[in-house]
PDB file of C-alpha atoms in Angstrom:
ATOM      1  CA  MET A   1      -3.541   1.897  10.229  1.00  0.00           C
ATOM      2  CA  PRO A   2      -0.267   2.381   8.633  1.00  0.00           C
ATOM      3  CA  ARG A   3       0.347   0.801   5.455  1.00  0.00           C
ATOM      4  CA  ARG A   4       4.108   0.539   6.365  1.00  0.00           C
ATOM      5  CA  SER A   5       4.535  -3.166   4.606  1.00  0.00           C
ATOM      6  CA  VAL A   6       1.748  -4.804   1.188  1.00  0.00           C
ATOM      7  CA  MET A   7       2.614  -8.229   0.940  1.00  0.00           C
ATOM      8  CA  PHE A   8       1.325 -10.150  -2.271  1.00  0.00           C
ATOM      9  CA  THR A   9       0.209 -13.984  -1.670  1.00  0.00           C
ATOM     10  CA  PRO A  10      -0.659 -15.717  -4.919  1.00  0.00           C
ATOM     11  CA  GLY A  11      -4.621 -16.528  -4.838  1.00  0.00           C
ATOM     12  CA  ASP A  12      -4.824 -20.190  -5.582  1.00  0.00           C
ATOM     13  CA  ARG A  13      -2.473 -21.209  -2.905  1.00  0.00           C
ATOM     14  CA  PRO A  14      -5.017 -21.485  -0.077  1.00  0.00           C
ATOM     15  CA  GLU A  15      -2.601 -22.833   2.076  1.00  0.00           C
ATOM     16  CA  MET A  16      -0.758 -19.767   1.947  1.00  0.00           C
ATOM     17  CA  MET A  17      -3.236 -17.598   2.123  1.00  0.00           C
ATOM     18  CA  ARG A  18      -4.014 -18.791   5.569  1.00  0.00           C
ATOM     19  CA  LYS A  19      -0.670 -18.587   6.741  1.00  0.00           C
ATOM     20  CA  ALA A  20      -0.090 -14.692   5.126  1.00  0.00           C
ATOM     21  CA  PRO A  21      -1.053 -13.120   8.562  1.00  0.00           C
ATOM     22  CA  ASP A  22       1.589 -14.655  10.663  1.00  0.00           C
ATOM     23  CA  ALA A  23       4.366 -12.873   8.400  1.00  0.00           C
ATOM     24  CA  GLY A  24       3.248  -9.946  10.497  1.00  0.00           C
ATOM     25  CA  SER A  25       2.301  -7.165   7.230  1.00  0.00           C
ATOM     26  CA  ASP A  26       0.199  -4.283   7.516  1.00  0.00           C
ATOM     27  CA  VAL A  27      -1.224  -5.815   4.574  1.00  0.00           C
ATOM     28  CA  ILE A  28      -1.943  -8.714   3.043  1.00  0.00           C
ATOM     29  CA  VAL A  29      -3.069  -8.600  -0.774  1.00  0.00           C
ATOM     30  CA  PHE A  30      -4.446 -12.125  -2.176  1.00  0.00           C
ATOM     31  CA  ASP A  31      -3.414 -11.773  -5.839  1.00  0.00           C
ATOM     32  CA  LEU A  32      -5.817 -12.969  -8.702  1.00  0.00           C
ATOM     33  CA  GLU A  33      -3.913 -10.995 -11.444  1.00  0.00           C
ATOM     34  CA  ASP A  34      -0.005 -11.741 -12.059  1.00  0.00           C
ATOM     35  CA  ALA A  35       0.541 -14.475  -9.415  1.00  0.00           C
ATOM     36  CA  VAL A  36      -2.059 -16.516 -11.344  1.00  0.00           C
ATOM     37  CA  ALA A  37      -1.985 -18.218 -14.813  1.00  0.00           C
ATOM     38  CA  PRO A  38      -5.169 -17.777 -16.930  1.00  0.00           C
ATOM     39  CA  GLU A  39      -6.737 -21.216 -16.567  1.00  0.00           C
ATOM     40  CA  ARG A  40      -6.203 -20.640 -12.887  1.00  0.00           C
ATOM     41  CA  LYS A  41      -8.299 -17.767 -12.008  1.00  0.00           C
ATOM     42  CA  GLY A  42     -11.734 -19.501 -11.354  1.00  0.00           C
ATOM     43  CA  GLU A  43      -9.932 -21.645  -9.325  1.00  0.00           C
ATOM     44  CA  ALA A  44      -7.891 -18.808  -7.758  1.00  0.00           C
ATOM     45  CA  ARG A  45     -11.449 -16.936  -7.171  1.00  0.00           C
ATOM     46  CA  GLU A  46     -13.040 -19.833  -5.454  1.00  0.00           C
ATOM     47  CA  ALA A  47      -9.838 -19.972  -3.159  1.00  0.00           C
ATOM     48  CA  VAL A  48      -9.946 -16.985  -2.422  1.00  0.00           C
ATOM     49  CA  ARG A  49     -13.834 -16.467  -1.510  1.00  0.00           C
ATOM     50  CA  ASP A  50     -13.529 -19.732   0.692  1.00  0.00           C
ATOM     51  CA  VAL A  51     -10.710 -18.110   2.823  1.00  0.00           C
ATOM     52  CA  LEU A  52     -12.130 -14.581   3.078  1.00  0.00           C
ATOM     53  CA  THR A  53     -15.463 -16.390   4.114  1.00  0.00           C
ATOM     54  CA  ASP A  54     -14.226 -18.998   6.527  1.00  0.00           C
ATOM     55  CA  PRO A  55     -15.264 -17.625  10.327  1.00  0.00           C
ATOM     56  CA  SER A  56     -12.115 -18.814  11.817  1.00  0.00           C
ATOM     57  CA  PHE A  57      -9.945 -16.293   9.510  1.00  0.00           C
ATOM     58  CA  ALA A  58      -9.688 -13.396  11.563  1.00  0.00           C
ATOM     59  CA  PRO A  59      -6.172 -11.433  10.408  1.00  0.00           C
ATOM     60  CA  ASP A  60      -5.239  -8.425  12.492  1.00  0.00           C
ATOM     61  CA  CYS A  61      -4.266  -6.589   9.210  1.00  0.00           C
ATOM     62  CA  GLU A  62      -5.858  -4.910   6.382  1.00  0.00           C
ATOM     63  CA  VAL A  63      -6.766  -8.181   3.653  1.00  0.00           C
ATOM     64  CA  CYS A  64      -7.203  -6.782   0.100  1.00  0.00           C
ATOM     65  CA  VAL A  65      -7.560  -8.338  -2.778  1.00  0.00           C
ATOM     66  CA  ARG A  66      -5.807  -7.331  -6.202  1.00  0.00           C
ATOM     67  CA  VAL A  67      -8.349  -8.381  -9.015  1.00  0.00           C
ATOM     68  CA  ASN A  68      -7.801  -8.255 -12.663  1.00  0.00           C
ATOM     69  CA  PRO A  69      -6.961  -5.154 -14.310  1.00  0.00           C
ATOM     70  CA  THR A  70     -10.618  -3.257 -14.906  1.00  0.00           C
ATOM     71  CA  GLY A  71     -13.044  -5.077 -17.390  1.00  0.00           C
ATOM     72  CA  VAL A  72     -14.676  -8.353 -17.709  1.00  0.00           C
ATOM     73  CA  THR A  73     -12.049 -10.368 -15.605  1.00  0.00           C
ATOM     74  CA  ALA A  74     -12.333  -7.790 -12.771  1.00  0.00           C
ATOM     75  CA  ASP A  75     -15.847  -8.113 -13.107  1.00  0.00           C
ATOM     76  CA  ASP A  76     -15.408 -11.781 -12.556  1.00  0.00           C
ATOM     77  CA  ASP A  77     -13.265 -11.693  -9.835  1.00  0.00           C
ATOM     78  CA  LEU A  78     -15.576  -9.377  -8.006  1.00  0.00           C
ATOM     79  CA  ARG A  79     -18.650 -11.645  -8.896  1.00  0.00           C
ATOM     80  CA  GLY A  80     -16.833 -14.801  -7.463  1.00  0.00           C
ATOM     81  CA  ILE A  81     -15.384 -13.454  -4.081  1.00  0.00           C
ATOM     82  CA  ALA A  82     -17.467 -10.251  -3.083  1.00  0.00           C
ATOM     83  CA  ALA A  83     -20.640 -12.422  -1.871  1.00  0.00           C
ATOM     84  CA  GLY A  84     -21.165 -12.967   1.705  1.00  0.00           C
ATOM     85  CA  THR A  85     -17.931 -12.208   3.191  1.00  0.00           C
ATOM     86  CA  ASP A  86     -16.985  -8.978   5.393  1.00  0.00           C
ATOM     87  CA  ALA A  87     -13.666  -9.721   5.913  1.00  0.00           C
ATOM     88  CA  LEU A  88     -12.024  -7.806   2.520  1.00  0.00           C
ATOM     89  CA  ASP A  89     -10.896  -4.496   3.817  1.00  0.00           C
ATOM     90  CA  SER A  90      -9.803  -3.121   0.099  1.00  0.00           C
ATOM     91  CA  VAL A  91      -9.006  -3.918  -3.629  1.00  0.00           C
ATOM     92  CA  MET A  92      -5.858  -3.238  -5.691  1.00  0.00           C
ATOM     93  CA  LEU A  93      -6.619  -2.347  -9.311  1.00  0.00           C
ATOM     94  CA  PRO A  94      -3.598  -3.100 -11.108  1.00  0.00           C
ATOM     95  CA  LYS A  95      -2.930  -0.949 -14.520  1.00  0.00           C
ATOM     96  CA  THR A  96      -4.269   1.737 -13.567  1.00  0.00           C
ATOM     97  CA  GLY A  97      -4.252   4.407 -16.076  1.00  0.00           C
ATOM     98  CA  SER A  98      -6.782   7.097 -15.636  1.00  0.00           C
ATOM     99  CA  ALA A  99      -9.535   8.215 -13.085  1.00  0.00           C
ATOM    100  CA  ASP A 100     -11.700   6.551 -15.578  1.00  0.00           C
ATOM    101  CA  ASP A 101     -10.876   3.217 -14.013  1.00  0.00           C
ATOM    102  CA  VAL A 102     -11.134   3.770 -10.413  1.00  0.00           C
ATOM    103  CA  GLU A 103     -14.467   5.173 -10.979  1.00  0.00           C
ATOM    104  CA  THR A 104     -15.251   1.900 -13.140  1.00  0.00           C
ATOM    105  CA  LEU A 105     -14.004  -0.545 -10.232  1.00  0.00           C
ATOM    106  CA  ALA A 106     -16.037   1.489  -7.727  1.00  0.00           C
ATOM    107  CA  ARG A 107     -19.145   1.240  -9.434  1.00  0.00           C
ATOM    108  CA  LEU A 108     -18.213  -2.635 -10.141  1.00  0.00           C
ATOM    109  CA  LEU A 109     -17.761  -2.862  -6.228  1.00  0.00           C
ATOM    110  CA  SER A 110     -20.976  -1.266  -5.738  1.00  0.00           C
ATOM    111  CA  GLU A 111     -22.847  -3.239  -7.279  1.00  0.00           C
ATOM    112  CA  HIS A 112     -21.703  -6.405  -5.783  1.00  0.00           C
ATOM    113  CA  ASP A 113     -22.432  -4.883  -2.458  1.00  0.00           C
ATOM    114  CA  CYS A 114     -18.303  -4.731  -1.517  1.00  0.00           C
ATOM    115  CA  GLU A 115     -17.827  -0.902  -1.245  1.00  0.00           C
ATOM    116  CA  VAL A 116     -14.165  -0.815   0.303  1.00  0.00           C
ATOM    117  CA  PRO A 117     -11.153   1.480  -0.499  1.00  0.00           C
ATOM    118  CA  ILE A 118      -9.320   1.092  -3.968  1.00  0.00           C
ATOM    119  CA  LEU A 119      -5.440   0.942  -3.754  1.00  0.00           C
ATOM    120  CA  ALA A 120      -4.589   2.149  -7.573  1.00  0.00           C
ATOM    121  CA  LEU A 121      -1.473   0.380  -8.569  1.00  0.00           C
ATOM    122  CA  VAL A 122       0.252   2.788 -11.071  1.00  0.00           C
ATOM    123  CA  GLU A 123       2.492   0.626 -13.430  1.00  0.00           C
ATOM    124  CA  THR A 124       2.361   2.183 -16.814  1.00  0.00           C
ATOM    125  CA  ALA A 125       3.189   5.785 -18.258  1.00  0.00           C
ATOM    126  CA  ARG A 126      -0.502   6.854 -18.763  1.00  0.00           C
ATOM    127  CA  GLY A 127      -0.846   5.880 -14.814  1.00  0.00           C
ATOM    128  CA  VAL A 128       2.161   7.962 -13.556  1.00  0.00           C
ATOM    129  CA  LEU A 129       1.058  11.026 -16.156  1.00  0.00           C
ATOM    130  CA  ASN A 130      -2.389  10.761 -14.825  1.00  0.00           C
ATOM    131  CA  ALA A 131      -1.439   9.849 -11.066  1.00  0.00           C
ATOM    132  CA  THR A 132      -2.743  13.346  -9.735  1.00  0.00           C
ATOM    133  CA  GLU A 133      -6.298  12.841 -11.267  1.00  0.00           C
ATOM    134  CA  ILE A 134      -6.207   9.096  -9.955  1.00  0.00           C
ATOM    135  CA  GLY A 135      -4.816  10.308  -6.058  1.00  0.00           C
ATOM    136  CA  ALA A 136      -8.288  12.285  -6.306  1.00  0.00           C
ATOM    137  CA  GLU A 137     -10.881  10.010  -7.022  1.00  0.00           C
ATOM    138  CA  PRO A 138     -12.957   9.394  -4.325  1.00  0.00           C
ATOM    139  CA  ALA A 139     -12.559   6.121  -4.234  1.00  0.00           C
ATOM    140  CA  THR A 140      -8.685   5.866  -4.084  1.00  0.00           C
ATOM    141  CA  ASP A 141      -7.154   5.512  -0.781  1.00  0.00           C
ATOM    142  CA  ALA A 142      -3.192   5.039  -1.687  1.00  0.00           C
ATOM    143  CA  LEU A 143      -1.227   5.249  -4.812  1.00  0.00           C
ATOM    144  CA  VAL A 144       0.883   1.920  -5.502  1.00  0.00           C
ATOM    145  CA  PHE A 145       3.865   2.616  -7.491  1.00  0.00           C
ATOM    146  CA  GLY A 146       5.148  -0.344  -9.691  1.00  0.00           C
ATOM    147  CA  ALA A 147       8.423   0.168 -11.269  1.00  0.00           C
ATOM    148  CA  GLU A 148       8.742  -3.248 -12.527  1.00  0.00           C
ATOM    149  CA  ASP A 149       5.545  -3.045 -14.980  1.00  0.00           C
ATOM    150  CA  LEU A 150       6.493   0.982 -15.826  1.00  0.00           C
ATOM    151  CA  SER A 151       9.626  -0.129 -17.080  1.00  0.00           C
ATOM    152  CA  ALA A 152       8.294  -2.915 -19.576  1.00  0.00           C
ATOM    153  CA  ASP A 153       6.036  -0.475 -20.433  1.00  0.00           C
ATOM    154  CA  ILE A 154       8.393   2.102 -21.643  1.00  0.00           C
ATOM    155  CA  GLY A 155      11.537  -0.262 -22.703  1.00  0.00           C
ATOM    156  CA  ALA A 156      13.541   0.990 -19.530  1.00  0.00           C
ATOM    157  CA  THR A 157      16.371  -1.244 -18.518  1.00  0.00           C
ATOM    158  CA  ARG A 158      15.747  -1.941 -14.897  1.00  0.00           C
ATOM    159  CA  THR A 159      19.127  -0.846 -12.807  1.00  0.00           C
ATOM    160  CA  ASP A 160      20.353  -1.232  -9.247  1.00  0.00           C
ATOM    161  CA  GLU A 161      20.401   2.768  -8.840  1.00  0.00           C
ATOM    162  CA  GLY A 162      16.531   3.032 -10.359  1.00  0.00           C
ATOM    163  CA  THR A 163      17.625   6.406 -12.167  1.00  0.00           C
ATOM    164  CA  GLU A 164      15.221   4.853 -15.071  1.00  0.00           C
ATOM    165  CA  VAL A 165      12.189   4.960 -12.796  1.00  0.00           C
ATOM    166  CA  LEU A 166      13.176   7.613 -10.308  1.00  0.00           C
ATOM    167  CA  TYR A 167      11.388  10.558 -11.767  1.00  0.00           C
ATOM    168  CA  ALA A 168       8.189   8.174 -11.849  1.00  0.00           C
ATOM    169  CA  ARG A 169       8.862   7.276  -8.244  1.00  0.00           C
ATOM    170  CA  GLU A 170       8.656  10.842  -7.486  1.00  0.00           C
ATOM    171  CA  HIS A 171       6.016  11.879  -9.366  1.00  0.00           C
ATOM    172  CA  VAL A 172       3.630   9.150  -7.722  1.00  0.00           C
ATOM    173  CA  VAL A 173       4.620   9.981  -4.171  1.00  0.00           C
ATOM    174  CA  LEU A 174       4.253  13.895  -4.957  1.00  0.00           C
ATOM    175  CA  ALA A 175       0.677  13.122  -6.344  1.00  0.00           C
ATOM    176  CA  ALA A 176      -0.551  11.047  -3.186  1.00  0.00           C
ATOM    177  CA  SER A 177       0.597  13.578  -1.055  1.00  0.00           C
ATOM    178  CA  ALA A 178      -1.043  16.066  -3.375  1.00  0.00           C
ATOM    179  CA  THR A 179      -4.145  14.387  -3.413  1.00  0.00           C
ATOM    180  CA  GLY A 180      -4.322  13.478   0.559  1.00  0.00           C
ATOM    181  CA  VAL A 181      -3.502   9.195  -0.036  1.00  0.00           C
ATOM    182  CA  ASP A 182      -1.495   6.769   0.878  1.00  0.00           C
ATOM    183  CA  ALA A 183       2.035   6.513  -1.008  1.00  0.00           C
ATOM    184  CA  ILE A 184       3.328   2.275  -1.201  1.00  0.00           C
ATOM    185  CA  ASP A 185       6.418   1.794  -3.214  1.00  0.00           C
ATOM    186  CA  THR A 186       7.384  -0.721  -5.681  1.00  0.00           C
ATOM    187  CA  VAL A 187       8.923  -4.159  -4.332  1.00  0.00           C
ATOM    188  CA  TYR A 188      12.222  -5.223  -4.028  1.00  0.00           C
ATOM    189  CA  THR A 189      12.762  -8.345  -6.327  1.00  0.00           C
ATOM    190  CA  ASP A 190      15.514 -10.132  -4.725  1.00  0.00           C
ATOM    191  CA  PHE A 191      14.240 -11.626  -1.405  1.00  0.00           C
ATOM    192  CA  GLY A 192      17.284 -13.010  -0.173  1.00  0.00           C
ATOM    193  CA  ASP A 193      18.873  -9.533  -0.040  1.00  0.00           C
ATOM    194  CA  THR A 194      18.179  -8.142   3.231  1.00  0.00           C
ATOM    195  CA  ASP A 195      21.026  -5.515   2.776  1.00  0.00           C
ATOM    196  CA  GLY A 196      19.545  -4.618  -0.622  1.00  0.00           C
ATOM    197  CA  LEU A 197      16.205  -3.954   0.505  1.00  0.00           C
ATOM    198  CA  GLY A 198      16.920  -2.320   3.545  1.00  0.00           C
ATOM    199  CA  GLU A 199      18.648   0.241   1.863  1.00  0.00           C
ATOM    200  CA  GLU A 200      16.057   1.271  -1.220  1.00  0.00           C
ATOM    201  CA  THR A 201      13.265   0.803   1.743  1.00  0.00           C
ATOM    202  CA  GLU A 202      15.466   3.913   3.375  1.00  0.00           C
ATOM    203  CA  PHE A 203      15.433   5.714   0.131  1.00  0.00           C
ATOM    204  CA  ALA A 204      11.711   4.868  -0.052  1.00  0.00           C
ATOM    205  CA  ILE A 205      11.208   6.857   3.245  1.00  0.00           C
ATOM    206  CA  GLN A 206      13.483   9.885   1.988  1.00  0.00           C
ATOM    207  CA  LEU A 207      11.286  10.202  -0.849  1.00  0.00           C
ATOM    208  CA  GLY A 208       8.464  10.294   1.310  1.00  0.00           C
ATOM    209  CA  TYR A 209       6.620   7.264   0.634  1.00  0.00           C
ATOM    210  CA  ASP A 210       4.220   5.510   3.400  1.00  0.00           C
ATOM    211  CA  GLY A 211       5.134   1.858   2.613  1.00  0.00           C
ATOM    212  CA  LYS A 212       6.218  -0.789   0.401  1.00  0.00           C
ATOM    213  CA  MET A 213       5.322  -4.013  -1.421  1.00  0.00           C
ATOM    214  CA  ALA A 214       6.684  -7.084  -0.115  1.00  0.00           C
ATOM    215  CA  ILE A 215       6.727 -10.336  -2.327  1.00  0.00           C
ATOM    216  CA  HIS A 216       8.077 -12.353   0.472  1.00  0.00           C
ATOM    217  CA  PRO A 217       7.532 -13.053   4.081  1.00  0.00           C
ATOM    218  CA  ALA A 218      11.129 -12.330   5.078  1.00  0.00           C
ATOM    219  CA  GLN A 219      10.870  -9.360   3.713  1.00  0.00           C
ATOM    220  CA  VAL A 220       8.247  -7.939   6.017  1.00  0.00           C
ATOM    221  CA  SER A 221      10.483  -7.409   9.389  1.00  0.00           C
ATOM    222  CA  PRO A 222      12.932  -5.537   7.230  1.00  0.00           C
ATOM    223  CA  ILE A 223      10.362  -3.184   5.861  1.00  0.00           C
ATOM    224  CA  ASN A 224       8.572  -2.515   8.976  1.00  0.00           C
ATOM    225  CA  ASP A 225      11.509  -1.999  11.130  1.00  0.00           C
ATOM    226  CA  ALA A 226      12.589   0.627   8.513  1.00  0.00           C
ATOM    227  CA  PHE A 227       9.097   2.529   8.697  1.00  0.00           C
ATOM    228  CA  THR A 228       9.094   2.255  12.576  1.00  0.00           C
ATOM    229  CA  PRO A 229      10.382   5.549  13.964  1.00  0.00           C
ATOM    230  CA  ASP A 230      13.377   5.250  16.505  1.00  0.00           C
ATOM    231  CA  PRO A 231      12.857   6.386  20.027  1.00  0.00           C
ATOM    232  CA  GLU A 232      14.133   9.773  19.600  1.00  0.00           C
ATOM    233  CA  ARG A 233      11.036  10.538  17.284  1.00  0.00           C
ATOM    234  CA  VAL A 234       8.695   9.031  18.993  1.00  0.00           C
ATOM    235  CA  LYS A 235       9.661  11.394  22.117  1.00  0.00           C
ATOM    236  CA  TRP A 236       9.472  14.145  20.086  1.00  0.00           C
ATOM    237  CA  ALA A 237       6.196  13.616  18.842  1.00  0.00           C
ATOM    238  CA  LYS A 238       4.489  13.156  21.801  1.00  0.00           C
ATOM    239  CA  THR A 239       6.238  16.567  23.187  1.00  0.00           C
ATOM    240  CA  VAL A 240       4.587  18.064  20.411  1.00  0.00           C
ATOM    241  CA  LEU A 241       1.151  16.597  20.852  1.00  0.00           C
ATOM    242  CA  SER A 242       1.342  17.376  24.492  1.00  0.00           C
ATOM    243  CA  ALA A 243       2.183  20.824  23.793  1.00  0.00           C
ATOM    244  CA  LYS A 244      -0.410  21.202  21.153  1.00  0.00           C
ATOM    245  CA  SER A 245      -3.301  20.041  23.850  1.00  0.00           C
ATOM    246  CA  GLU A 246      -1.922  23.305  25.860  1.00  0.00           C
ATOM    247  CA  ALA A 247      -2.065  25.703  22.876  1.00  0.00           C
ATOM    248  CA  ASP A 248      -5.507  24.454  22.122  1.00  0.00           C
ATOM    249  CA  ALA A 249      -6.811  24.596  25.314  1.00  0.00           C
ATOM    250  CA  ASP A 250      -5.044  28.794  25.214  1.00  0.00           C
ATOM    251  CA  GLY A 251      -6.246  29.445  21.842  1.00  0.00           C
ATOM    252  CA  ARG A 252      -2.737  29.290  19.915  1.00  0.00           C
ATOM    253  CA  GLY A 253      -2.710  28.128  16.971  1.00  0.00           C
ATOM    254  CA  VAL A 254       1.464  28.209  16.452  1.00  0.00           C
ATOM    255  CA  PHE A 255       4.076  27.210  19.827  1.00  0.00           C
ATOM    256  CA  ARG A 256       7.275  26.490  20.495  1.00  0.00           C
ATOM    257  CA  VAL A 257       8.469  22.971  21.789  1.00  0.00           C
ATOM    258  CA  ASP A 258      12.308  23.399  22.525  1.00  0.00           C
ATOM    259  CA  GLY A 259      13.255  26.188  20.716  1.00  0.00           C
ATOM    260  CA  GLU A 260      11.264  25.094  17.266  1.00  0.00           C
ATOM    261  CA  MET A 261       8.663  26.450  15.988  1.00  0.00           C
ATOM    262  CA  ILE A 262       5.154  23.822  15.546  1.00  0.00           C
ATOM    263  CA  ASP A 263       2.746  24.787  13.071  1.00  0.00           C
ATOM    264  CA  ALA A 264       0.179  22.491  11.355  1.00  0.00           C
ATOM    265  CA  PRO A 265       2.262  20.633   8.894  1.00  0.00           C
ATOM    266  CA  LEU A 266       4.859  19.971  12.188  1.00  0.00           C
ATOM    267  CA  ILE A 267       1.823  18.355  14.187  1.00  0.00           C
ATOM    268  CA  ALA A 268       0.559  16.203  11.327  1.00  0.00           C
ATOM    269  CA  GLN A 269       4.316  15.159  10.899  1.00  0.00           C
ATOM    270  CA  ALA A 270       3.710  14.278  14.676  1.00  0.00           C
ATOM    271  CA  GLU A 271       0.793  12.558  14.707  1.00  0.00           C
ATOM    272  CA  ARG A 272       2.137  10.295  11.702  1.00  0.00           C
ATOM    273  CA  ILE A 273       5.126   9.443  13.631  1.00  0.00           C
ATOM    274  CA  LEU A 274       2.791   8.299  16.419  1.00  0.00           C
ATOM    275  CA  ALA A 275       0.680   6.129  14.198  1.00  0.00           C
ATOM    276  CA  TYR A 276       3.760   4.400  12.961  1.00  0.00           C
ATOM    277  CA  ALA A 277       5.000   3.758  16.266  1.00  0.00           C
ATOM    278  CA  GLN A 278       2.139   2.253  17.735  1.00  0.00           C
ATOM    279  CA  ALA A 279       1.437  -0.310  14.350  1.00  0.00           C
ATOM    280  CA  ASP A 280       3.242  -3.094  16.532  1.00  0.00           C
ATOM    281  CA  GLU A 281       1.764  -2.904  19.733  1.00  0.00           C
TER     282      GLU A 281
END
């Protein structure tokens, strides 16, 4: 399934977690890290476990939990939420600095009988520089770019243009493409600015990102709409894949569609377009 929108919900707010699927996000993330005060971590783990183990909770989207950075607290998180649930589809690892961080979390997941993919949140200078190695780790299923924490880590001043994080933003999407995992773009913090969100999402698409994080339900539809291809692109993709079937039957690896030479990269692009077009069906 495409990950156009990845929406966060505080892990200590059970009523919000139960309503989260209604926003229409492709991925909902129950947050045990930044959204939860240190003294409420235990309470949040119980709340997340209660939601995940509730038989009536059956969302038609990917369910992810953002644990705390790799270490004792992450182990406590998994011990608190993993037992007895089949509703957890993935785990997000914040402050991912190296492939070792992913490997350690994967080991902890295995120890708790919860072997799900890891969405590696790259939000430090070290993480950005190691993004390719992080993406290549077998348990990694997506690289997620975090501009806000990265700016704090390197002492940058956030601007509307985002030039201070542009190199890192491009580096992460290149690393994701090189290692064959999804690339998820950073949050847009002003959830009341729909126009600004739309512009930034379009730019993320131009950079090559597969999806974008959201911090409010109101951001989900604009993000989904931006990542959903227009009808002309869908028509092109269907034509390409239909022509591919004919070419395969004839043993041809390269073929033409409306005068355009089609090869493996364009076939992959057509498959991606149809996958995103079908996300709301």
